[in-house]
Amino acid sequence: MSKTHQVEDLASRILRLIKDDDRDMMWLSDKSTIPYSTLRSKLLYKPERLTAGDLFLIAGALNITAAELITAEPAAELVSL
């Protein structure tokens, strides 16, 4: 699997996590402190621009570690917020 596919999978996993808990990108933006337009762009259109810093902020907002966020198999089972 290429790095591009891996980061696209990671962006999809993040989106599933917030959707599965009836949250949205605005909530994640508020909790992670990543501006909404930046977060939306990175998750939907340019996931290759996600940085390690973004991942730590997102994981913190979801109350999980960055390692859990990256290695999670089925995202729905990862966390219940």
mmCIF file with all atom_site columns, C-alpha atoms in Angstrom:
data_model
loop_
_atom_site.group_PDB
_atom_site.id
_atom_site.type_symbol
_atom_site.label_atom_id
_atom_site.label_alt_id
_atom_site.label_comp_id
_atom_site.label_asym_id
_atom_site.label_entity_id
_atom_site.label_seq_id
_atom_site.pdbx_PDB_ins_code
_atom_site.Cartn_x
_atom_site.Cartn_y
_atom_site.Cartn_z
_atom_site.occupancy
_atom_site.B_iso_or_equiv
_atom_site.pdbx_formal_charge
_atom_site.auth_seq_id
_atom_site.auth_comp_id
_atom_site.auth_asym_id
_atom_site.auth_atom_id
_atom_site.pdbx_PDB_model_num
ATOM 1  C CA . MET A 1 1  ? 0.000   0.000  0.000  1.00 0.00 ? 1  MET A CA 1
ATOM 2  C CA . SER A 1 2  ? 1.387   3.384  -0.942 1.00 0.00 ? 2  SER A CA 1
ATOM 3  C CA . LYS A 1 3  ? 1.849   6.233  1.491  1.00 0.00 ? 3  LYS A CA 1
ATOM 4  C CA . THR A 1 4  ? -0.900  8.138  -0.324 1.00 0.00 ? 4  THR A CA 1
ATOM 5  C CA . HIS A 1 5  ? -3.370  5.297  0.246  1.00 0.00 ? 5  HIS A CA 1
ATOM 6  C CA . GLN A 1 6  ? -2.330  5.012  3.878  1.00 0.00 ? 6  GLN A CA 1
ATOM 7  C CA . VAL A 1 7  ? -2.951  8.674  4.587  1.00 0.00 ? 7  VAL A CA 1
ATOM 8  C CA . GLU A 1 8  ? -6.242  8.568  2.649  1.00 0.00 ? 8  GLU A CA 1
ATOM 9  C CA . ASP A 1 9  ? -7.279  5.614  4.829  1.00 0.00 ? 9  ASP A CA 1
ATOM 10 C CA . LEU A 1 10 ? -6.300  7.583  7.913  1.00 0.00 ? 10 LEU A CA 1
ATOM 11 C CA . ALA A 1 11 ? -8.403  10.570 6.837  1.00 0.00 ? 11 ALA A CA 1
ATOM 12 C CA . SER A 1 12 ? -11.343 8.229  6.200  1.00 0.00 ? 12 SER A CA 1
ATOM 13 C CA . ARG A 1 13 ? -10.856 6.644  9.617  1.00 0.00 ? 13 ARG A CA 1
ATOM 14 C CA . ILE A 1 14 ? -10.965 10.065 11.278 1.00 0.00 ? 14 ILE A CA 1
ATOM 15 C CA . LEU A 1 15 ? -14.153 10.973 9.427  1.00 0.00 ? 15 LEU A CA 1
ATOM 16 C CA . ARG A 1 16 ? -15.759 7.645  10.414 1.00 0.00 ? 16 ARG A CA 1
ATOM 17 C CA . LEU A 1 17 ? -14.797 8.144  14.045 1.00 0.00 ? 17 LEU A CA 1
ATOM 18 C CA . ILE A 1 18 ? -16.532 11.485 14.297 1.00 0.00 ? 18 ILE A CA 1
ATOM 19 C CA . LYS A 1 19 ? -19.538 10.336 12.256 1.00 0.00 ? 19 LYS A CA 1
ATOM 20 C CA . ASP A 1 20 ? -19.977 7.157  14.294 1.00 0.00 ? 20 ASP A CA 1
ATOM 21 C CA . ASP A 1 21 ? -20.281 9.298  17.392 1.00 0.00 ? 21 ASP A CA 1
ATOM 22 C CA . ASP A 1 22 ? -22.754 11.727 15.796 1.00 0.00 ? 22 ASP A CA 1
ATOM 23 C CA . ARG A 1 23 ? -20.206 14.508 15.651 1.00 0.00 ? 23 ARG A CA 1
ATOM 24 C CA . ASP A 1 24 ? -19.013 16.551 12.703 1.00 0.00 ? 24 ASP A CA 1
ATOM 25 C CA . MET A 1 25 ? -15.949 18.339 11.417 1.00 0.00 ? 25 MET A CA 1
ATOM 26 C CA . MET A 1 26 ? -16.991 21.567 13.147 1.00 0.00 ? 26 MET A CA 1
ATOM 27 C CA . TRP A 1 27 ? -16.913 19.738 16.494 1.00 0.00 ? 27 TRP A CA 1
ATOM 28 C CA . LEU A 1 28 ? -13.519 18.239 15.649 1.00 0.00 ? 28 LEU A CA 1
ATOM 29 C CA . SER A 1 29 ? -12.234 21.626 14.570 1.00 0.00 ? 29 SER A CA 1
ATOM 30 C CA . ASP A 1 30 ? -13.301 23.178 17.864 1.00 0.00 ? 30 ASP A CA 1
ATOM 31 C CA . LYS A 1 31 ? -11.866 20.361 19.979 1.00 0.00 ? 31 LYS A CA 1
ATOM 32 C CA . SER A 1 32 ? -8.605  20.019 18.050 1.00 0.00 ? 32 SER A CA 1
ATOM 33 C CA . THR A 1 33 ? -8.050  23.778 17.514 1.00 0.00 ? 33 THR A CA 1
ATOM 34 C CA . ILE A 1 34 ? -7.406  23.144 13.814 1.00 0.00 ? 34 ILE A CA 1
ATOM 35 C CA . PRO A 1 35 ? -9.264  25.795 11.791 1.00 0.00 ? 35 PRO A CA 1
ATOM 36 C CA . TYR A 1 36 ? -12.358 24.313 10.158 1.00 0.00 ? 36 TYR A CA 1
ATOM 37 C CA . SER A 1 37 ? -11.377 25.181 6.589  1.00 0.00 ? 37 SER A CA 1
ATOM 38 C CA . THR A 1 38 ? -7.921  23.667 7.069  1.00 0.00 ? 38 THR A CA 1
ATOM 39 C CA . LEU A 1 39 ? -9.298  20.509 8.659  1.00 0.00 ? 39 LEU A CA 1
ATOM 40 C CA . ARG A 1 40 ? -11.942 20.107 5.959  1.00 0.00 ? 40 ARG A CA 1
ATOM 41 C CA . SER A 1 41 ? -9.401  20.573 3.201  1.00 0.00 ? 41 SER A CA 1
ATOM 42 C CA . LYS A 1 42 ? -6.970  18.074 4.700  1.00 0.00 ? 42 LYS A CA 1
ATOM 43 C CA . LEU A 1 43 ? -9.544  15.392 5.481  1.00 0.00 ? 43 LEU A CA 1
ATOM 44 C CA . LEU A 1 44 ? -11.627 15.631 2.320  1.00 0.00 ? 44 LEU A CA 1
ATOM 45 C CA . TYR A 1 45 ? -9.406  16.885 -0.472 1.00 0.00 ? 45 TYR A CA 1
ATOM 46 C CA . LYS A 1 46 ? -5.717  16.765 0.421  1.00 0.00 ? 46 LYS A CA 1
ATOM 47 C CA . PRO A 1 47 ? -5.110  14.136 3.116  1.00 0.00 ? 47 PRO A CA 1
ATOM 48 C CA . GLU A 1 48 ? -1.446  14.040 2.137  1.00 0.00 ? 48 GLU A CA 1
ATOM 49 C CA . ARG A 1 49 ? -1.150  17.411 3.883  1.00 0.00 ? 49 ARG A CA 1
ATOM 50 C CA . LEU A 1 50 ? -2.044  15.973 7.288  1.00 0.00 ? 50 LEU A CA 1
ATOM 51 C CA . THR A 1 51 ? 0.883   16.530 9.614  1.00 0.00 ? 51 THR A CA 1
ATOM 52 C CA . ALA A 1 52 ? 2.027   14.669 12.698 1.00 0.00 ? 52 ALA A CA 1
ATOM 53 C CA . GLY A 1 53 ? 0.939   17.718 14.675 1.00 0.00 ? 53 GLY A CA 1
ATOM 54 C CA . ASP A 1 54 ? -2.552  17.480 13.182 1.00 0.00 ? 54 ASP A CA 1
ATOM 55 C CA . LEU A 1 55 ? -2.761  13.826 14.162 1.00 0.00 ? 55 LEU A CA 1
ATOM 56 C CA . PHE A 1 56 ? -1.787  14.566 17.754 1.00 0.00 ? 56 PHE A CA 1
ATOM 57 C CA . LEU A 1 57 ? -4.402  17.341 17.966 1.00 0.00 ? 57 LEU A CA 1
ATOM 58 C CA . ILE A 1 58 ? -7.093  15.139 16.420 1.00 0.00 ? 58 ILE A CA 1
ATOM 59 C CA . ALA A 1 59 ? -6.243  12.182 18.650 1.00 0.00 ? 59 ALA A CA 1
ATOM 60 C CA . GLY A 1 60 ? -6.361  14.431 21.701 1.00 0.00 ? 60 GLY A CA 1
ATOM 61 C CA . ALA A 1 61 ? -9.770  15.738 20.675 1.00 0.00 ? 61 ALA A CA 1
ATOM 62 C CA . LEU A 1 62 ? -10.972 12.133 20.366 1.00 0.00 ? 62 LEU A CA 1
ATOM 63 C CA . ASN A 1 63 ? -9.419  11.172 23.728 1.00 0.00 ? 63 ASN A CA 1
ATOM 64 C CA . ILE A 1 64 ? -7.170  8.534  22.190 1.00 0.00 ? 64 ILE A CA 1
ATOM 65 C CA . THR A 1 65 ? -3.473  8.347  21.467 1.00 0.00 ? 65 THR A CA 1
ATOM 66 C CA . ALA A 1 66 ? -2.029  9.111  18.056 1.00 0.00 ? 66 ALA A CA 1
ATOM 67 C CA . ALA A 1 67 ? -0.868  5.478  17.887 1.00 0.00 ? 67 ALA A CA 1
ATOM 68 C CA . GLU A 1 68 ? -4.441  4.273  18.441 1.00 0.00 ? 68 GLU A CA 1
ATOM 69 C CA . LEU A 1 69 ? -5.667  6.632  15.748 1.00 0.00 ? 69 LEU A CA 1
ATOM 70 C CA . ILE A 1 70 ? -3.086  5.402  13.258 1.00 0.00 ? 70 ILE A CA 1
ATOM 71 C CA . THR A 1 71 ? -3.296  1.679  13.989 1.00 0.00 ? 71 THR A CA 1
ATOM 72 C CA . ALA A 1 72 ? -7.016  1.302  14.564 1.00 0.00 ? 72 ALA A CA 1
ATOM 73 C CA . GLU A 1 73 ? -8.506  -1.467 12.466 1.00 0.00 ? 73 GLU A CA 1
ATOM 74 C CA . PRO A 1 74 ? -12.273 -0.963 12.545 1.00 0.00 ? 74 PRO A CA 1
ATOM 75 C CA . ALA A 1 75 ? -12.703 2.674  13.467 1.00 0.00 ? 75 ALA A CA 1
ATOM 76 C CA . ALA A 1 76 ? -16.187 2.146  14.918 1.00 0.00 ? 76 ALA A CA 1
ATOM 77 C CA . GLU A 1 77 ? -14.729 -0.074 17.646 1.00 0.00 ? 77 GLU A CA 1
ATOM 78 C CA . LEU A 1 78 ? -11.875 2.265  18.508 1.00 0.00 ? 78 LEU A CA 1
ATOM 79 C CA . VAL A 1 79 ? -13.530 4.636  20.902 1.00 0.00 ? 79 VAL A CA 1
ATOM 80 C CA . SER A 1 80 ? -16.872 5.582  22.302 1.00 0.00 ? 80 SER A CA 1
ATOM 81 C CA . LEU A 1 81 ? -16.829 9.236  23.219 1.00 0.00 ? 81 LEU A CA 1
#
